[in-house]
Each structure stands twice: as structure tokens, then as C-alpha cells.
Amino acid sequence: MTTPVLQVNELQVSYHAHSGVVPAVRGVDLEIAHGETLGLAGESGCGKSTLALALLRLLPPTTKVTGSILFAGKDILTMRPGEVRAIRWAQASIIFQGAQHVLNPVRTIGRQIDEASETHGMNRSGGVAELLEIVGLGARRAKDYPHELSGGQKQRALIAMALACDPMLIIADEPTTALDVMIQAQILQMLEEIKRERGLSMLFITHDLSVLSQIADRVAIMYAGRVIEVGAGRDLLREFKHPYSIALAASFPVIGDTASRRNPRGLVGDPPSPNDLPSGCAFHPRCSVAIEKCRSTDVVLKSVSKSMDRRVACLHFGGQSD
Amino acid sequence: MTDEPLLVCDDVRVVYPPRNRGAKAAHAVDGIDLDVRKGEIVALVGESGCGKTTLARAILGLQAMSSGSIVFDAKPFPTGTADKKLFRRQAQIIFQDPTASLNPRHTVYEIVAEGLRIHGLAVDEHDVVVRALERCGLHPADQYLMKFPHELSGGQRQRVVIAGAMVLEPKLLVADEPVSSLDASVRGEILALLQTLAREQAMAVLVVTHDLGLAWNIADRIAVMYLGRIVEMGATEELLARPKHPYTRALLSVVREHRGMAKQILVGEMPDPTAIPPGCRFRQRCPLVQSGEAENLGIVPRCTSEDPVLLNHNDGVLVACHAAESSITSAKFGG
């Protein structure tokens, strides 16, 4: 088997706050193969964005990060700063959410794309004009300032920037969240094409499960700093096994399904604060099938079926730690 | 729900004057007829820039209309100071981001009581505030009264915002993207609350949203807006099961909550309201025009020159499209 593009082992991230140490990511294992898209879904505060930033060591220096992040076999966490800089953008780039806050308002789009490749010392992608064509903006947009672009166009410019150094991996953190549905569909379609043509790997982070059916080969669901269910995209999205995934999926309406007509469903209670995590399984206070043992037993991901590469962290699926 | 309309908009237009010489006026709302009945939830659906928020603001008197008329509770739109104050009690609005709507230095109690004080209503303020909070799912209310917004979760904040509106017993609630900043697990609970309040208080609710899934969840009727105009309007089940306007069809096909519909991704973005195309305003992006279907129907000249009006179909759905119109005609004449 070839080395995966990205392999994350036992990743733990904790912030130091006034109230003490706040664990945001609590032991995550992930793997992304060449040309594969891993969808990472979860609600706000589950640690998914912290995880994305940790991957390229973009968190504040006071943050404690342990475990290993192997990028093409080399551990990012033990690299010297210069080596990490060489990997950022050139091998792995990030598309952040909220394009309007990421772009510099007083520089042209073309200048900002150039800057990305200059800073990281290479430009293998044939210049700004070609990049802008790839993302469907057109070369003449290089002279425009961010305020002259719509939200969708700004997001396209950010994607062009992420492609500037021809990376192997793109980390996309909620790239379509602030956009209208039609523009979202356009951007997703474009990302898929670019990914296919260039053989890119992608980590696609979102709070919206429904986006993943379109783009992800594999899907991981996060809750309270842990991955609680992971598996092949199609299979997982067709039938969730973890009670949290099931409840989360049920809160997305299905148009035409009479069960959700005049019957919006949510999940009772709020996600736990990382300061104050429940004992045992972090989901047990909101879980409809929790049993006494869930209060006291910490759960880990366990395979539920060999053929489908599905793993679930739930006592009901044998997820007890040994 | 009763048949009695609470709100009737007749040919409402909002035109923003040109920003500088040589620029053109922006027709943000370009002739809207819309009514909302007591106890009814109407979803006004469209993409950003379609004019849905401008229309909502005009309905609330926060934006002057350029022309047209609005009737509220069988009375013409208020102009006098006293009438306006009464109207502002009876028509409430809630916004997308509850954090931005709440004063961070006020307690939940002060936030909910503020409206009562402004309108000089409360005989027993404490009681009314507690009841409003509990009706909005924050019980026991005592636990929340002295809290500040930052001590609450996003969902609880939106409940406080809704309680602040409900305390005035409004007849109309305009909800501008009420759940789009909330997590999925919380979203359903807030929508369920809006639905219950509309039923129990016989309150009319106009939900402004881009989310067709939300409309399926709670709306009795849907109005789809494109570039300042309603292009399709009707009962939720009928409109979403058999969308007739090509824009509605495309929107529905890309909403991933909808299964079993081939994706129809429109090219480009909605034109600027300063440059509304003549003829049908959707024709430049219309899949029927692009696929040649409009050509086959022989309606292209009409699409180019004639602005389609909303026409009633047999099932009560109103559609502004020459193609939909020609299908009624052909059905009628057995063609």
C-alpha cells in the first residue's frame, strides 16, 4: 500500500485559557489517501477547525499539540519552522471560510495570488491568468479588488490562491457555508473537477452533512473533540450507526419526506463545553439510547464491519476501551 | 389559520436612486403582491440580492416604498405617530444572528422587558417576562432571568430574541433567516417553536430565507423571489412536489435535501437590480432557453420582449413563466 498523503495519529490539542486547560481535540486518528476526499463533519465547537489549523501548525504557540501528523511520511509536529513553511501552501494549502475576511481589501486579486506563490518560493501552475481561468473567474479579473467581486467570486479567488503552488492536499474549512445554494453547487462542482484533473487529496470540513454526499469519498463525524464515526461516504451517509450521527442527520429536513413536514426535529440539549465534558461517553447526556454504563465508560472507535471499513465509538457497537 | 388576511401587499416597489450621475436606479423590489393570513407561515425564498430582505423591511415600515400599498389588519399602512407606535408593537422582527441582536450588557430579563417598557404595557412586568421566556422553551425562566447573553448557547439566545418579540403579542412576526447561523441540532427546535407560536397565538409569520428545507419544515405557503419579483407562489406541498418555474426547479435540484432530482446548476449569478433584463428577467440563465425547449415551444420572442405575469394554475400555484403558461393553454385545448 502506498503511503497516505496525510496520516494523523492520536492527535490531542488543548488551549490554555484562564479557566485552565481546554481540550479541543481529544485523540483523533485520520488518514487521507492520494486523490481521496475525506469529509469531516460536526457542529460548532466540536474541534473540527482546531484540527484543521493544527495540521499545518497554525495554532498559537501556547497551544499544546501532541500525537503525530505525518505528511507524506514526515511528522509536521517535529519539524523545524522552516520545514513547516516549505510544506505550507506548496504541499498543503487551506481554503478558509468567509472569503471576505481572508482577502486583503487594498490589493488586487492577481497580486494576492502572486504573493502566495512568491512567499512559498515556487509557481508551477502557469501564472495567475491560468489559475483564474481554472476557477472560472477569467484572467481579466486579476486587476479587480476584492470589493468588486461577489461572495462566490471571492471564494473562487481563494481557491485559485490555494492552487497557486500546486499542492497535494487542500484543507477546505467550510468553503461554501456563507454562499447561496446555487453558488454552493457551482463551487462544489468546480472543486470536484479540479480535484479529479489534478489528482488532489482534500480534507473537506463542514457542519452540513448534506454537502458531503456530493464531495466526500470517506466521512468522519466529530463530537466533543473526537471522531465518533467514520466510514465510506456513500455507505455512511445512507445509514448512520452512532446515535449522535443519526440524530444529527435527522435534523436535516428531507424535502418531500412527510415525516419532516410540519415536524422540524432537533437534538435536545446543547453540545458540551470542552471545559466541562461529561464523564464516560461525551454524548451520553443527550443520547436517547444511553445506558448506565455510558456514564462511566470512555468509548473508542471500533470496527463494526470488516467489509465496509466502518468504525463507531459507541458501547452499543462494542466501542469499549480495553 | 383563518382565511382572513392580516397583511396584504399590492404592487409594492422599492427603487433605490442612482448612487452617482450616470448610474442607474436599483429596482430592489419590483412589483410584489403578497398576502399573509393570521396563523399562517409564509416562506419568502430566494438568493442573496433578490430583494427579499428589502421587501421585509418595507413591510415593517423600515424602508420607504417607492409605490404600491400595504394593508395591515384591514387598515392602511400607518402614517401617524400613535398608529406607527401601535404597528411597531404588532409587527415584530427577528434576525439571523441572535448574538448581534442582543445587548451584551443587558440581562435576559432586561432584554425581554425592554419592549414592554417602551410601549408602557406591563402591569406585572416580571410575570409577563417569565411567561414569555417559558413559552419560548426557556424553563424554568428563573434560571435565565439574570443571565447575560454570553452565558447562553446560540439556540438559547435565539429563544431570548423570540421571547423579546413575543412579549408584545405581535400579530405579525417577520423572521429574517431565523436559523441559518444555528447548528443543525438546534435549528429544528427553533423552527418547532416558531410553528407552535404561529398556531397558538394565531400569529402570521413571514420567514425570509434561502433555505427550501426550512420551508418544507414549517411553511404553509412559499413565495419564490428572483430579482425583485415573485416568480412562483403556492402551497408548500404542491409547489415543492411539482415546481413549475424553471428557477424554482433549479433551486430545488441543488438543495441536497431533495432526493432524486437531476442537478441543474445555473450558470452565472443573478443580474444586478440596476440592470434588470427586458422581457423575462430570468431568461439569460433559464435552462429552458438554453436547452432549446423554449425554442420548441415557440415562446422565445415572448421571453425576450414580454415580462411574464403571475398566472394561476389549476392547482392554485401562481407562476410567472411563458413556458408554464403555454402548458396551461395546451392542456386546455388538448394539445
XYZ file of C-alpha atoms in Angstrom:
657
model
C 0.000 0.000 0.000
C 1.273 3.469 -0.826
C 1.950 5.965 1.951
C -1.130 8.095 2.603
C -0.819 11.824 1.862
C -1.806 12.595 5.410
C -1.792 10.392 8.459
C -2.808 11.737 11.845
C -2.236 9.620 14.942
C -3.581 10.235 18.436
C -3.790 13.986 17.880
C -4.539 15.948 21.029
C -4.895 19.726 21.029
C -5.532 21.789 24.140
C -5.790 25.521 24.570
C -4.577 27.288 27.674
C -7.280 29.603 28.927
C -7.944 31.483 32.151
C -10.159 28.651 33.248
C -7.362 26.123 32.773
C -6.512 23.672 30.047
C -9.280 23.272 27.479
C -9.084 20.080 25.441
C -10.391 20.875 21.937
C -9.211 17.766 20.094
C -9.013 14.619 22.192
C -7.237 11.858 20.360
C -8.041 11.828 16.653
C -6.706 9.377 14.072
C -7.221 10.229 10.411
C -5.840 9.100 7.108
C -6.193 10.577 3.635
C -5.018 8.616 0.599
C -3.865 10.047 -2.744
C -6.754 11.584 -4.649
C -9.149 10.963 -1.796
C -11.532 13.430 -0.190
C -12.213 12.997 3.491
C -15.284 14.848 4.736
C -15.094 15.938 8.356
C -18.441 16.961 9.797
C -19.567 18.213 13.164
C -21.288 21.094 14.898
C -19.608 24.294 16.042
C -17.254 23.702 18.922
C -16.616 20.045 18.125
C -12.963 20.775 17.330
C -13.008 20.437 13.555
C -11.475 23.835 12.772
C -8.883 23.447 15.532
C -7.937 20.164 13.929
C -7.520 21.851 10.518
C -5.275 24.556 11.930
C -3.233 22.026 13.904
C -2.462 20.094 10.721
C -0.262 22.913 9.415
C 0.832 24.157 12.831
C -1.162 27.352 12.525
C -2.344 27.460 16.131
C -0.998 29.980 18.666
C 2.318 28.837 20.197
C 0.765 28.393 23.652
C -1.470 25.636 22.332
C -0.404 22.147 23.319
C -0.390 19.693 20.424
C 0.633 16.061 20.860
C 0.480 12.940 18.713
C 1.810 12.860 15.187
C 0.827 14.419 11.870
C 2.601 12.591 9.091
C 2.621 14.465 5.844
C 3.976 12.215 3.090
C 5.590 10.169 5.855
C 7.229 13.070 7.749
C 5.960 14.337 11.091
C 4.959 18.010 10.923
C 4.986 18.292 14.710
C 8.717 17.584 14.987
C 9.823 19.698 12.004
C 11.792 22.901 12.271
C 9.714 26.042 11.444
C 11.477 26.415 8.084
C 10.481 22.929 7.041
C 6.850 23.530 8.007
C 6.846 26.718 5.947
C 8.086 24.776 2.954
C 5.151 22.411 3.281
C 2.509 25.077 3.821
C 0.937 26.082 0.571
C 3.471 24.246 -1.601
C 2.230 20.844 -0.470
C -0.855 21.560 1.570
C -2.962 24.695 1.340
C -6.037 25.881 3.204
C -9.236 27.434 1.908
C -10.731 29.264 4.846
C -14.365 30.056 5.418
C -15.574 33.612 4.985
C -13.682 34.724 1.871
C -14.475 38.372 2.581
C -12.360 38.322 5.731
C -9.427 36.473 4.218
C -8.668 38.663 1.204
C -6.713 41.879 1.612
C -9.135 44.678 0.621
C -6.445 47.010 -0.759
C -4.641 44.596 -3.071
C -5.817 43.236 -6.379
C -6.797 39.598 -6.651
C -3.933 38.918 -9.041
C -1.379 40.456 -6.701
C -2.644 38.334 -3.805
C -2.433 35.131 -5.786
C 1.093 36.027 -6.889
C 2.006 36.705 -3.314
C 1.023 33.204 -2.268
C 3.372 31.614 -4.776
C 6.192 34.096 -4.176
C 6.100 33.667 -0.410
C 6.309 29.948 -0.741
C 9.025 30.119 -3.334
C 7.504 28.425 -6.313
C 4.958 28.759 -9.020
C 4.401 25.665 -11.036
C 0.914 26.425 -12.166
C 1.478 28.747 -15.084
C 0.644 32.073 -13.546
C -2.298 33.985 -12.256
C -4.170 34.129 -15.550
C -4.330 30.373 -15.866
C -5.362 29.932 -12.237
C -8.179 32.418 -12.623
C -9.387 30.602 -15.731
C -9.345 27.290 -13.862
C -11.621 28.615 -11.144
C -13.967 30.164 -13.699
C -13.230 33.820 -12.967
C -11.463 34.750 -16.183
C -7.954 36.188 -16.460
C -9.080 39.817 -16.606
C -10.362 39.581 -13.039
C -6.713 39.707 -11.863
C -6.923 43.517 -11.816
C -10.035 43.581 -9.626
C -10.084 44.383 -5.935
C -11.969 42.084 -3.557
C -14.903 44.511 -3.198
C -15.530 44.257 -6.936
C -16.263 40.539 -6.612
C -19.384 38.813 -5.297
C -19.154 36.339 -2.410
C -18.992 33.383 -4.768
C -16.318 35.052 -6.902
C -14.208 35.803 -3.827
C -14.426 32.161 -2.840
C -13.254 31.251 -6.341
C -10.306 33.626 -5.959
C -9.371 31.908 -2.691
C -9.470 28.560 -4.417
C -7.187 29.912 -7.149
C -4.832 31.047 -4.408
C -4.912 27.636 -2.760
C -3.935 26.074 -6.093
C -1.110 28.547 -6.757
C 1.705 26.277 -5.617
C 0.246 23.065 -6.936
C -0.320 21.362 -3.569
C -1.020 17.662 -2.984
C -3.581 18.341 -0.292
C -6.207 21.028 0.118
C -7.764 21.619 3.501
C -11.123 23.283 2.885
C -12.716 24.663 6.055
C -16.412 25.357 5.367
C -15.625 26.706 1.882
C -19.250 27.111 0.826
C -21.030 27.853 4.087
C -21.726 31.558 3.601
C -22.835 31.167 -0.017
C -26.241 30.791 -1.645
C -27.296 27.287 -2.607
C -26.860 27.827 -6.334
C -23.372 29.312 -5.880
C -22.534 26.496 -3.445
C -23.466 23.974 -6.098
C -21.287 25.777 -8.655
C -18.269 25.862 -6.316
C -18.625 22.228 -5.266
C -18.858 21.124 -8.874
C -15.731 23.113 -9.692
C -13.795 21.741 -6.708
C -14.673 18.222 -7.793
C -13.429 18.843 -11.329
C -10.174 20.429 -10.158
C -9.602 17.617 -7.710
C -10.167 14.978 -10.374
C -7.999 16.652 -13.006
C -5.084 17.265 -10.671
C -5.343 14.124 -8.542
C -5.600 16.247 -5.408
C -6.416 14.975 -1.953
C -8.790 17.007 0.129
C -9.918 17.403 3.711
C -13.369 18.934 3.465
C -14.648 20.349 6.746
C -18.307 21.259 7.129
C -21.202 21.403 9.546
C -23.581 20.469 6.754
C -23.906 16.719 6.304
C -25.801 17.143 3.071
C -22.800 18.735 1.316
C -20.746 15.622 1.925
C -22.865 13.288 -0.161
C -21.693 15.274 -3.154
C -18.000 15.501 -2.483
C -16.621 13.031 0.086
C -15.150 9.574 -0.534
C -14.943 8.950 3.179
C -16.693 10.736 6.025
C -15.742 11.259 9.664
C -18.202 12.682 12.194
C -16.796 14.599 15.166
C -18.335 15.230 18.554
C -16.664 16.905 21.535
C -13.137 16.651 20.153
C -13.323 13.062 18.977
C -14.187 11.246 15.783
C -17.204 9.164 16.781
C -17.991 7.554 13.442
C -16.025 7.085 10.248
C -16.611 5.136 7.055
C -17.028 5.152 3.295
C -19.046 8.228 2.264
C -21.965 6.671 0.413
C -22.371 3.851 2.880
C -22.125 6.051 5.939
C -24.481 8.747 4.684
C -27.032 6.102 3.739
C -27.073 4.569 7.188
C -25.562 6.175 10.248
C -24.869 3.944 13.227
C -23.753 6.222 16.045
C -26.749 7.682 17.920
C -25.289 11.198 17.541
C -24.836 10.844 13.789
C -28.380 9.505 13.494
C -29.816 12.420 15.484
C -27.737 14.965 13.571
C -28.832 13.538 10.231
C -32.478 13.590 11.346
C -32.246 17.314 11.997
C -31.693 17.961 8.284
C -35.080 18.037 6.552
C -35.746 15.898 3.526
C -37.978 17.788 1.121
C -40.814 15.539 0.073
C -40.476 13.285 3.117
C -43.749 13.614 5.021
C -42.018 12.727 8.297
C -40.259 16.099 8.362
C -43.214 18.117 7.042
C -44.521 20.434 9.760
C -42.264 18.474 12.054
C -38.857 20.100 12.379
C -36.619 17.980 14.550
C -33.613 18.926 16.598
C -31.478 17.359 19.240
C -32.353 18.034 22.861
C -29.721 19.946 24.798
C -26.574 21.732 23.704
C -23.179 20.371 22.684
C -20.937 20.057 25.755
C -18.417 22.752 26.511
C -14.833 21.467 26.220
C -14.260 22.942 29.698
C -16.801 20.690 31.215
C -17.052 17.400 29.372
C -19.454 14.762 30.638
C -17.950 11.595 32.093
C -17.797 8.399 30.076
C -19.175 8.876 26.563
C -19.353 12.660 25.988
C -22.668 12.245 24.168
C -24.489 10.306 26.903
C -26.476 13.245 28.395
C -28.161 13.879 25.007
C -28.328 10.284 23.847
C -31.706 8.595 23.584
C -30.278 5.090 23.913
C -27.739 5.749 26.685
C -27.464 3.097 29.358
C -25.974 3.335 32.841
C -22.598 2.109 31.630
C -22.308 5.044 29.174
C -21.858 7.435 32.103
C -18.701 5.776 33.260
C -17.116 4.082 30.257
C -14.974 6.014 27.827
C -15.553 4.765 24.307
C -13.165 4.375 21.384
C -13.677 3.776 17.677
C -14.254 0.083 16.908
C -14.831 -1.588 13.583
C -18.404 -2.693 13.176
C -17.949 -4.452 9.875
C -14.797 -5.517 8.117
C -16.072 -5.192 4.600
C -17.229 -1.610 4.887
C -14.382 -0.063 6.863
C -16.910 1.447 9.248
C -15.824 2.343 12.746
C -18.089 3.640 15.501
C -17.337 4.870 19.020
C -20.359 3.629 20.941
C -20.883 0.995 23.611
C -23.798 -0.396 21.632
C -21.311 -1.267 18.913
C -18.692 -2.717 21.238
C -16.724 0.515 21.437
C -15.475 -0.109 24.965
C -11.822 0.701 25.580
C -9.860 -2.306 26.733
C -55.126 29.502 10.292
C -58.047 31.654 9.168
C -58.813 32.934 5.699
C -58.623 36.449 6.917
C -55.517 38.150 5.542
C -53.529 40.114 8.083
C -51.089 41.588 5.630
C -51.789 42.456 2.009
C -49.067 43.863 -0.227
C -50.233 45.299 -3.511
C -47.678 46.052 -6.222
C -45.031 47.064 -3.699
C -41.932 48.622 -5.243
C -38.711 49.826 -3.699
C -36.375 51.721 -6.000
C -33.037 52.944 -4.726
C -31.973 56.083 -6.580
C -28.738 56.014 -8.592
C -25.654 56.421 -6.447
C -23.997 58.907 -8.760
C -24.506 60.551 -12.090
C -24.559 58.066 -14.918
C -25.519 55.185 -12.629
C -28.945 53.610 -12.823
C -31.632 53.219 -10.194
C -31.793 49.823 -8.483
C -35.198 48.174 -8.600
C -34.712 46.041 -5.497
C -38.405 45.195 -5.102
C -40.121 45.388 -8.432
C -43.850 44.893 -8.017
C -44.804 42.397 -5.319
C -48.283 41.155 -4.472
C -48.228 39.065 -1.337
C -50.619 38.329 1.460
C -50.155 36.574 4.782
C -53.110 35.275 6.759
C -53.500 35.082 10.528
C -51.782 31.986 11.903
C -50.112 31.296 8.586
C -46.409 30.775 7.970
C -45.249 32.067 4.599
C -41.672 31.469 3.449
C -40.199 34.110 1.168
C -37.437 32.184 -0.563
C -34.651 33.493 -2.745
C -30.919 34.000 -3.128
C -28.989 36.946 -1.702
C -29.698 40.081 -3.661
C -33.182 39.002 -4.815
C -34.813 41.726 -2.707
C -36.387 39.530 -0.041
C -34.915 41.441 2.893
C -35.768 44.805 1.301
C -39.372 43.628 0.934
C -39.433 42.512 4.582
C -38.096 45.905 5.641
C -40.725 47.681 3.553
C -43.463 45.574 5.155
C -42.247 46.641 8.592
C -42.048 50.288 7.597
C -38.269 50.271 7.974
C -37.828 51.059 4.301
C -39.989 53.555 2.424
C -41.899 52.115 -0.531
C -41.499 53.865 -3.871
C -45.003 52.850 -4.883
C -47.685 50.299 -4.103
C -49.704 49.803 -0.957
C -49.678 47.657 2.149
C -52.756 46.891 4.217
C -52.156 45.631 7.748
C -55.007 44.230 9.829
C -57.601 45.721 7.475
C -56.170 49.194 7.910
C -53.956 51.193 5.569
C -50.300 51.369 6.450
C -49.905 53.687 9.490
C -48.639 57.215 8.996
C -49.471 58.990 12.265
C -47.155 58.719 15.282
C -49.617 56.856 17.520
C -50.634 54.479 14.726
C -46.996 53.819 13.912
C -46.202 53.012 17.519
C -49.084 50.549 17.690
C -47.963 48.989 14.411
C -44.432 48.584 15.706
C -45.792 46.643 18.645
C -47.938 44.446 16.446
C -45.284 43.703 13.826
C -42.050 42.286 15.213
C -38.867 41.134 13.548
C -36.158 38.676 14.498
C -32.813 38.438 12.749
C -30.322 35.793 11.729
C -27.626 36.330 14.323
C -29.027 36.329 17.871
C -25.656 37.382 19.285
C -25.745 40.583 17.268
C -29.397 41.215 18.218
C -28.816 41.112 21.961
C -27.240 43.843 24.045
C -24.290 42.103 25.711
C -24.584 44.262 28.833
C -28.246 43.577 29.473
C -29.587 40.602 31.357
C -32.158 38.325 29.770
C -34.790 39.965 31.967
C -33.941 43.484 30.796
C -33.837 42.381 27.175
C -37.273 40.814 27.260
C -38.775 43.600 29.373
C -37.465 46.399 27.143
C -40.306 46.255 24.633
C -42.891 46.247 27.417
C -41.387 49.388 28.905
C -41.172 51.188 25.569
C -44.822 50.513 24.903
C -45.839 51.111 28.518
C -47.617 47.789 28.638
C -46.647 45.807 31.653
C -48.940 45.778 34.588
C -46.967 42.939 36.067
C -43.693 43.014 34.187
C -41.971 40.160 35.961
C -44.857 37.784 35.328
C -45.131 38.677 31.662
C -41.385 38.241 31.092
C -41.353 34.869 32.840
C -44.324 33.658 30.829
C -42.760 34.781 27.528
C -39.490 33.003 28.304
C -41.237 29.805 29.301
C -43.455 29.906 26.242
C -40.243 30.111 24.215
C -38.846 26.994 25.842
C -36.615 28.548 28.496
C -37.930 26.981 31.655
C -37.702 27.363 34.495
C -37.364 31.018 33.490
C -35.902 31.973 36.885
C -32.707 30.227 35.854
C -32.258 32.543 32.894
C -33.532 35.938 34.079
C -30.270 37.234 35.479
C -28.004 35.728 32.840
C -26.135 37.706 30.201
C -26.210 36.714 26.517
C -22.646 35.361 26.596
C -23.680 32.827 29.215
C -26.213 31.297 26.828
C -25.809 28.957 23.868
C -26.725 30.098 20.350
C -30.085 28.352 20.484
C -30.936 29.842 23.880
C -30.008 33.317 22.604
C -32.396 32.973 19.681
C -35.117 31.884 22.135
C -34.485 35.056 24.132
C -34.766 37.128 20.937
C -38.068 35.430 20.113
C -39.312 35.940 23.692
C -38.470 39.639 23.364
C -40.714 39.808 20.316
C -43.491 37.591 21.715
C -43.832 39.575 24.898
C -45.569 42.283 22.845
C -48.101 39.775 21.480
C -47.465 40.694 17.858
C -49.892 39.883 15.070
C -47.083 39.564 12.561
C -43.608 38.156 13.077
C -41.037 38.647 10.341
C -38.176 36.192 10.780
C -35.157 37.023 8.624
C -33.105 33.824 8.274
C -34.004 32.816 11.843
C -31.907 29.651 11.984
C -29.151 29.999 9.418
C -26.493 30.842 11.995
C -27.512 27.936 14.238
C -26.251 24.369 14.299
C -28.406 21.699 12.746
C -29.307 20.103 16.058
C -30.639 23.424 17.396
C -32.238 24.551 14.152
C -35.119 22.084 14.367
C -36.036 23.146 17.883
C -36.235 26.836 16.974
C -38.352 26.071 13.905
C -40.666 23.920 16.023
C -41.017 26.859 18.403
C -41.948 29.272 15.591
C -44.505 26.779 14.325
C -46.092 26.371 17.760
C -46.213 30.128 18.360
C -47.873 30.766 15.000
C -50.562 28.179 15.781
C -51.201 29.070 19.392
C -51.207 32.844 19.001
C -52.815 32.876 15.539
C -49.801 34.967 14.599
C -48.853 35.492 10.971
C -45.217 34.612 10.291
C -43.218 35.708 7.271
C -39.946 33.784 7.151
C -37.332 35.285 4.879
C -34.891 32.562 3.908
C -32.781 30.975 1.220
C -33.482 27.560 2.677
C -36.118 25.446 0.933
C -35.653 22.750 3.581
C -36.841 25.211 6.221
C -39.869 25.992 4.059
C -40.665 22.273 3.824
C -40.312 22.011 7.612
C -42.746 24.730 8.657
C -44.196 26.912 5.876
C -47.834 26.745 4.782
C -47.059 28.665 1.622
C -43.906 29.546 -0.297
C -43.161 32.584 -2.449
C -40.032 32.246 -4.588
C -38.371 35.560 -5.417
C -35.982 36.316 -8.248
C -34.570 39.760 -8.953
C -37.240 41.780 -7.170
C -40.254 39.773 -8.299
C -42.169 36.731 -7.083
C -41.803 34.112 -9.828
C -43.745 31.289 -8.187
C -46.064 31.108 -5.212
C -48.292 28.445 -3.744
C -48.972 25.861 -1.050
C -45.734 24.255 0.152
C -46.556 20.632 -0.711
C -47.785 21.438 -4.195
C -45.020 23.897 -5.035
C -42.195 21.642 -3.880
C -43.670 18.461 -5.324
C -44.316 19.983 -8.745
C -42.296 23.172 -9.175
C -43.334 24.880 -12.402
C -40.989 27.811 -12.758
C -37.583 26.783 -14.153
C -35.869 28.847 -11.449
C -37.717 27.020 -8.652
C -36.890 23.713 -10.321
C -33.186 24.560 -10.493
C -33.102 25.788 -6.893
C -34.805 22.651 -5.690
C -32.491 20.409 -7.681
C -29.366 21.776 -5.988
C -30.801 21.648 -2.489
C -29.229 18.442 -1.378
C -32.046 17.655 0.983
C -34.072 16.843 -2.078
C -33.519 13.374 -3.396
C -33.986 12.008 -6.841
C -33.820 15.134 -8.974
C -31.097 15.629 -11.567
C -28.910 18.593 -10.603
C -29.488 21.671 -12.669
C -26.724 24.096 -11.827
C -27.470 27.504 -13.290
C -24.634 29.338 -14.987
C -23.523 32.705 -13.625
C -25.084 34.802 -10.916
C -28.250 36.819 -10.579
C -28.009 40.126 -12.506
C -27.807 43.424 -10.689
C -31.142 45.119 -9.852
C -29.844 48.174 -11.729
C -29.830 46.129 -14.926
C -32.981 44.013 -14.980
C -33.156 42.435 -18.436
C -36.168 43.306 -20.586
C -38.710 40.565 -21.196
C -38.461 37.712 -18.714
C -35.892 38.657 -16.078
C -34.745 35.048 -15.735
C -34.275 34.279 -19.421
C -30.477 34.766 -19.575
C -29.989 31.955 -17.079
C -33.086 29.949 -17.958
C -32.411 26.243 -18.606
C -35.476 26.131 -20.895
C -33.961 28.801 -23.133
C -30.506 27.227 -23.039
C -31.695 23.708 -23.780
C -33.759 24.869 -26.758
C -37.004 23.802 -25.132
C -38.275 27.374 -25.229
C -37.473 27.427 -28.950
C -39.513 24.249 -29.479
C -42.426 25.766 -27.611
C -42.138 28.820 -29.872
C -42.061 31.212 -26.921
C -38.583 32.724 -27.342
C -39.869 36.025 -28.796
C -42.187 36.399 -25.816
C -39.398 35.527 -23.341
C -37.260 38.251 -24.921
C -39.829 41.002 -25.032
C -42.706 40.281 -22.691
C -42.445 40.401 -18.902
C -44.382 37.325 -17.684
C -47.048 37.916 -15.037
C -48.038 35.571 -12.211
C -50.819 33.342 -13.519
C -52.985 30.978 -11.584
C -52.708 27.293 -12.418
C -55.459 24.822 -11.709
C -53.798 23.665 -8.523
C -53.661 27.195 -7.089
C -49.960 27.722 -7.724
C -49.089 31.068 -9.305
C -46.278 31.045 -11.855
C -44.683 33.826 -13.911
C -43.297 31.939 -16.900
C -44.284 31.871 -20.566
C -43.489 28.170 -20.790
C -45.713 27.306 -17.835
C -48.400 29.479 -19.369
C -48.198 27.716 -22.706
C -48.526 24.378 -20.923
C -51.811 25.548 -19.348
C -53.047 26.635 -22.741
C -52.041 23.397 -24.407
C -53.664 21.377 -21.622
C -56.840 23.385 -22.012
C -57.004 22.839 -25.737
C -55.948 19.227 -25.541
C -52.652 19.923 -27.339
